[in-house]
Coordinates of C-alpha atoms in Angstrom, one line a residue:
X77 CA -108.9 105.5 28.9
X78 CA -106.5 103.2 27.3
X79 CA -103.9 104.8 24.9
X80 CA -104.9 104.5 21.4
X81 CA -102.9 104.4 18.2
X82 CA -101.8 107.7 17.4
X83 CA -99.4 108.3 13.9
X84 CA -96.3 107.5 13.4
X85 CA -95.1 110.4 10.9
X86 CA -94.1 112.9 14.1
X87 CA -92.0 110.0 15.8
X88 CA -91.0 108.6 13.1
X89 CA -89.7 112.4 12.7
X90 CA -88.0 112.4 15.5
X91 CA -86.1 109.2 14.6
X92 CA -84.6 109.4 11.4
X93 CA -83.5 112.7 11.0
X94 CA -82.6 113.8 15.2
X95 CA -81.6 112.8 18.4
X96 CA -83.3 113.5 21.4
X97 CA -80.9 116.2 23.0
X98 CA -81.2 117.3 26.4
X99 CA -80.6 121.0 28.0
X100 CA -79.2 119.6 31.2
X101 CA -79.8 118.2 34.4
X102 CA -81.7 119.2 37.6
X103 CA -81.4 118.3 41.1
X104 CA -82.4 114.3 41.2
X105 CA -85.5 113.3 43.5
X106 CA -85.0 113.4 47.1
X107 CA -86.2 110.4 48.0
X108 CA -84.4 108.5 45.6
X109 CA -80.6 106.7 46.2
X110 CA -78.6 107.1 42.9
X111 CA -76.6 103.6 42.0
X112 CA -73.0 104.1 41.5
X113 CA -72.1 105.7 38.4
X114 CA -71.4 103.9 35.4
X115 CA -67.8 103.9 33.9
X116 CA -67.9 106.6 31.5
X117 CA -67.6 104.4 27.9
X118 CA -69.3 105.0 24.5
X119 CA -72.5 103.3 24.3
X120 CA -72.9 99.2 23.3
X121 CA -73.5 98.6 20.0
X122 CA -77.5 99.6 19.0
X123 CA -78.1 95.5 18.6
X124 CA -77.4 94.8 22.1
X125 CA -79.3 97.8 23.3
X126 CA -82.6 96.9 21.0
X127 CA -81.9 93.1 22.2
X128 CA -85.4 92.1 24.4
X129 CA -85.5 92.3 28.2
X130 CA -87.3 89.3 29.7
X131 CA -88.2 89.0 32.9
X132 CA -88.1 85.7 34.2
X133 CA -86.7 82.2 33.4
X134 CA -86.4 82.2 29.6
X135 CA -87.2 78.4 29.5
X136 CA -90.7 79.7 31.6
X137 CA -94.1 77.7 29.1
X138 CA -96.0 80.9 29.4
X139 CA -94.5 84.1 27.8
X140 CA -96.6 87.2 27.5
X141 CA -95.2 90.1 25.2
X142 CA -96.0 93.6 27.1
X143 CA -97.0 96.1 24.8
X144 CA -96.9 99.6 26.5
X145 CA -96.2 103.0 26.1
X146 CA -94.1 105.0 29.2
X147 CA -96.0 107.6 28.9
X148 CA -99.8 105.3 29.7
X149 CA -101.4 106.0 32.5
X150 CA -102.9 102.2 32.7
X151 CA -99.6 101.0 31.6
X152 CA -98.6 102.3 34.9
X153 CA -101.1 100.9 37.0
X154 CA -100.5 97.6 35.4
X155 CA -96.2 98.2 36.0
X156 CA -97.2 99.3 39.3
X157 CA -99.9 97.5 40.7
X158 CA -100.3 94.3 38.7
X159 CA -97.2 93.0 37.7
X160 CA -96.0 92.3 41.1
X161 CA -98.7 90.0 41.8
X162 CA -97.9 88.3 38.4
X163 CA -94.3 88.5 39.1
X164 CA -94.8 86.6 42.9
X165 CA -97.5 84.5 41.5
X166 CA -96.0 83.1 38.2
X167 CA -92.4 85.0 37.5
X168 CA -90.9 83.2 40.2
X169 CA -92.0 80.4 40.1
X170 CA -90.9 79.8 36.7
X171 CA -94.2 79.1 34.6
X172 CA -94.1 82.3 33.2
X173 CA -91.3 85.0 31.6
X174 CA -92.3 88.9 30.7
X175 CA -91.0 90.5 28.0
X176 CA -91.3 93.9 27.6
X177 CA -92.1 95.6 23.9
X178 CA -91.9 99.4 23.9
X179 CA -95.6 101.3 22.5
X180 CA -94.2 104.8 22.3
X181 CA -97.3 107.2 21.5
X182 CA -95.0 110.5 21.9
X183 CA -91.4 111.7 22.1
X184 CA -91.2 111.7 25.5
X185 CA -92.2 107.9 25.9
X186 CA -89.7 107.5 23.4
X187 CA -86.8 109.3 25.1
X188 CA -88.6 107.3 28.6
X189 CA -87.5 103.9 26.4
X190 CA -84.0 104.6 24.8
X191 CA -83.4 105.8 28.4
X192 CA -84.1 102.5 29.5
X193 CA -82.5 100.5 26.8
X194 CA -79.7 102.1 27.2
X195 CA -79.3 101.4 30.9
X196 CA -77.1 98.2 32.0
X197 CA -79.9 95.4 31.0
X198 CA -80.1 94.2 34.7
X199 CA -80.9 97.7 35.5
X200 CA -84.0 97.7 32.9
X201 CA -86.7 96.4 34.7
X202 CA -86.1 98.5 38.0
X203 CA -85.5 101.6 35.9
X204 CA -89.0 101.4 34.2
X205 CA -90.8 100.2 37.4
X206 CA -89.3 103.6 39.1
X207 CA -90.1 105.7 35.5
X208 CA -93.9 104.3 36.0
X209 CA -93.9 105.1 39.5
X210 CA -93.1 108.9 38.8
X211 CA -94.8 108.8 35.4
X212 CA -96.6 112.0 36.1
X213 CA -94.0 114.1 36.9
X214 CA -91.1 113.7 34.1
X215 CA -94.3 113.1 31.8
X216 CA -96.0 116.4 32.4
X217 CA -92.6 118.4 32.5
X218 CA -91.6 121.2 30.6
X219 CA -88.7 119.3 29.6
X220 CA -89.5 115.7 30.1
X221 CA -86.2 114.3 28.7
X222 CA -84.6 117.0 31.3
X223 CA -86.4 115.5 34.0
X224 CA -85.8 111.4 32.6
X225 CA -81.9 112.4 33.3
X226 CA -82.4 112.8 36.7
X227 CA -83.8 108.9 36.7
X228 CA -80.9 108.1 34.3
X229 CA -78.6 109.1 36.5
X230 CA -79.5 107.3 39.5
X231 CA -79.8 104.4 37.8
X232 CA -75.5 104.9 37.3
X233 CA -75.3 106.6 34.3
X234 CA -73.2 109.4 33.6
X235 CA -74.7 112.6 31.6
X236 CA -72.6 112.0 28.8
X237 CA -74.0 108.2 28.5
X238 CA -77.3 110.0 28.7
X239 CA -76.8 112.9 26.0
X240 CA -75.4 110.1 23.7
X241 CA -78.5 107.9 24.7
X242 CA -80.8 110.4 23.5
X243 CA -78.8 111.6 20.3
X244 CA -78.6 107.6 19.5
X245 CA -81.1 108.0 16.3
X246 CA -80.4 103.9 15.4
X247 CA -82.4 103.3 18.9
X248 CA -84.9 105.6 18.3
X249 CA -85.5 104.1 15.0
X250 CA -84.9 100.8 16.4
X251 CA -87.7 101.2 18.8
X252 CA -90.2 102.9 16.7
X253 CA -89.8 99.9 13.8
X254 CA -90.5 97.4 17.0
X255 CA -93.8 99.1 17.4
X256 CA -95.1 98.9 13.7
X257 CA -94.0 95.4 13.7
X258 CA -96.5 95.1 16.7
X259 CA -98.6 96.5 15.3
X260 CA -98.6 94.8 12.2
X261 CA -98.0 91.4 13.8
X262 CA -100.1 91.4 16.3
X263 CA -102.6 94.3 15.4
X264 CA -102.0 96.4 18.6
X265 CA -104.4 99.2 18.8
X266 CA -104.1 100.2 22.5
X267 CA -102.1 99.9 25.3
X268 CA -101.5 98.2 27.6
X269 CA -101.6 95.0 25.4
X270 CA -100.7 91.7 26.0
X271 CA -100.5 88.6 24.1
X272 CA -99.7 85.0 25.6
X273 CA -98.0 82.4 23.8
X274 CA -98.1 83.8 20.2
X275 CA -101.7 84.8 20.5
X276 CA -103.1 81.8 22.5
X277 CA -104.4 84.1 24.6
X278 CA -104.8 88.4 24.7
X279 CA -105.9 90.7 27.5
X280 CA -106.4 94.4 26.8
X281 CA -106.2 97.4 28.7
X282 CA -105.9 97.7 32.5
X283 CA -107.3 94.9 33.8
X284 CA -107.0 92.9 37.1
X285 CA -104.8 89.9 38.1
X286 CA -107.7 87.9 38.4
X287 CA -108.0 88.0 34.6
X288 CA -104.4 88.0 33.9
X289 CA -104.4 84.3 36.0
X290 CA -107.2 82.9 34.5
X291 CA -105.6 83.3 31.2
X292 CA -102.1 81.7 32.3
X293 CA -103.9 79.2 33.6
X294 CA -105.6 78.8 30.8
X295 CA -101.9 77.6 29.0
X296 CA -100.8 75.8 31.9
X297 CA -103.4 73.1 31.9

């Protein structure tokens, strides 16, 4: 099933009043090759981490705002499965740019996001494509923001990027007022969402490329 709305009070919780500490790290996945490590520096300022990640040429007629939640199973499938048709398809060719809007539903898809926003921006998209790959194992951990350091750090970041990342309570609060403005703007009440253009066109849940191109079609004509 699609991820539905849940409240807000727990994560907003988590937000304003702590950070998202971590107890360490483990071993990082074996079949994994860890980029080299970032130069150990305080954190960019929370405006440039919150600032959007687009995929694509920014100048691209079609945009679609991605709505999803890290921890969504048919989020995943779309990240994993979908998107790279899109991507070869219409990314590439410049008629359409992605941008991504985080949907956190729980803490550990909000530590999954600051993670990612807090990784160099051309290291964004290729961190969340690995972090949907191995949703189901840092998702269902006993310590899932234990087991997203182990991604964090081979994407080049050092551990004390990472605690600081999670203790960061601007980007957590940054992230979580993104997703009532989506919600409120664009009454999101599941995810994956997706809307084209401003609204022009919506497609909801996990759904196939076939109905993802006849809608960017659709604004092409």
């Amino acid at each position: 099933m699609n991820r539905k709305i849940l409240g807000l009070a727990g994560l907003l919780a988590v937000g304003l009043t702590t950070g998202l500490g971590i107890a360490g790290l483990g071993a990082a996945p074996a079949a994994a090759q860890a980029a080299a490590p970032l130069p150990p520096a305080s954190l960019p300022p929370v405006e440039q981490l919150l600032a959007e990640r687009v995929m694509g040429d920014p100048k691209a007629p079609v945009t679609i705002l991605d709505y999803s939640s890290m921890t969504c199973p048919h989020c995943a499938v779309f990240h994993t499965e979908v998107l790279p048709k899109i991507k070869e398809a219409y990314i590439d060719t410049g008629k359409v740019k992605l941008v991504f809007r985080d949907f956190p539903f729980d803490k550990a898809a909000l530590g999954a996001s600051m993670l990612a926003h807090c990784a160099p921006t051309e290291r964004f998209f290729p961190l969340t494509d690995v972090l949907f790959k191995s949703q189901a194992q840092w998702a269902r951990a006993a310590d899932p923001n234990k087991a997203l350091a182990q991604y964090g750090k081979l994407a080049g970041m050092t551990q004390d990027t990472i605690d600081a990342c999670f203790a960061n309570t601007a980007l957590a609060d940054g992230i979580l007022n993104s997703r009532m403005i989506g919600q409120n703007q664009h009454k999101i009440e599941a995810t994956p969402t997706f809307i084209l253009n401003d609204g022009a066109e919506r497609v909801e849940g996990a759904q196939s490329f076939e109905v993802f191109a006849k809608a960017i079609d659709k604004l092409l004509k």
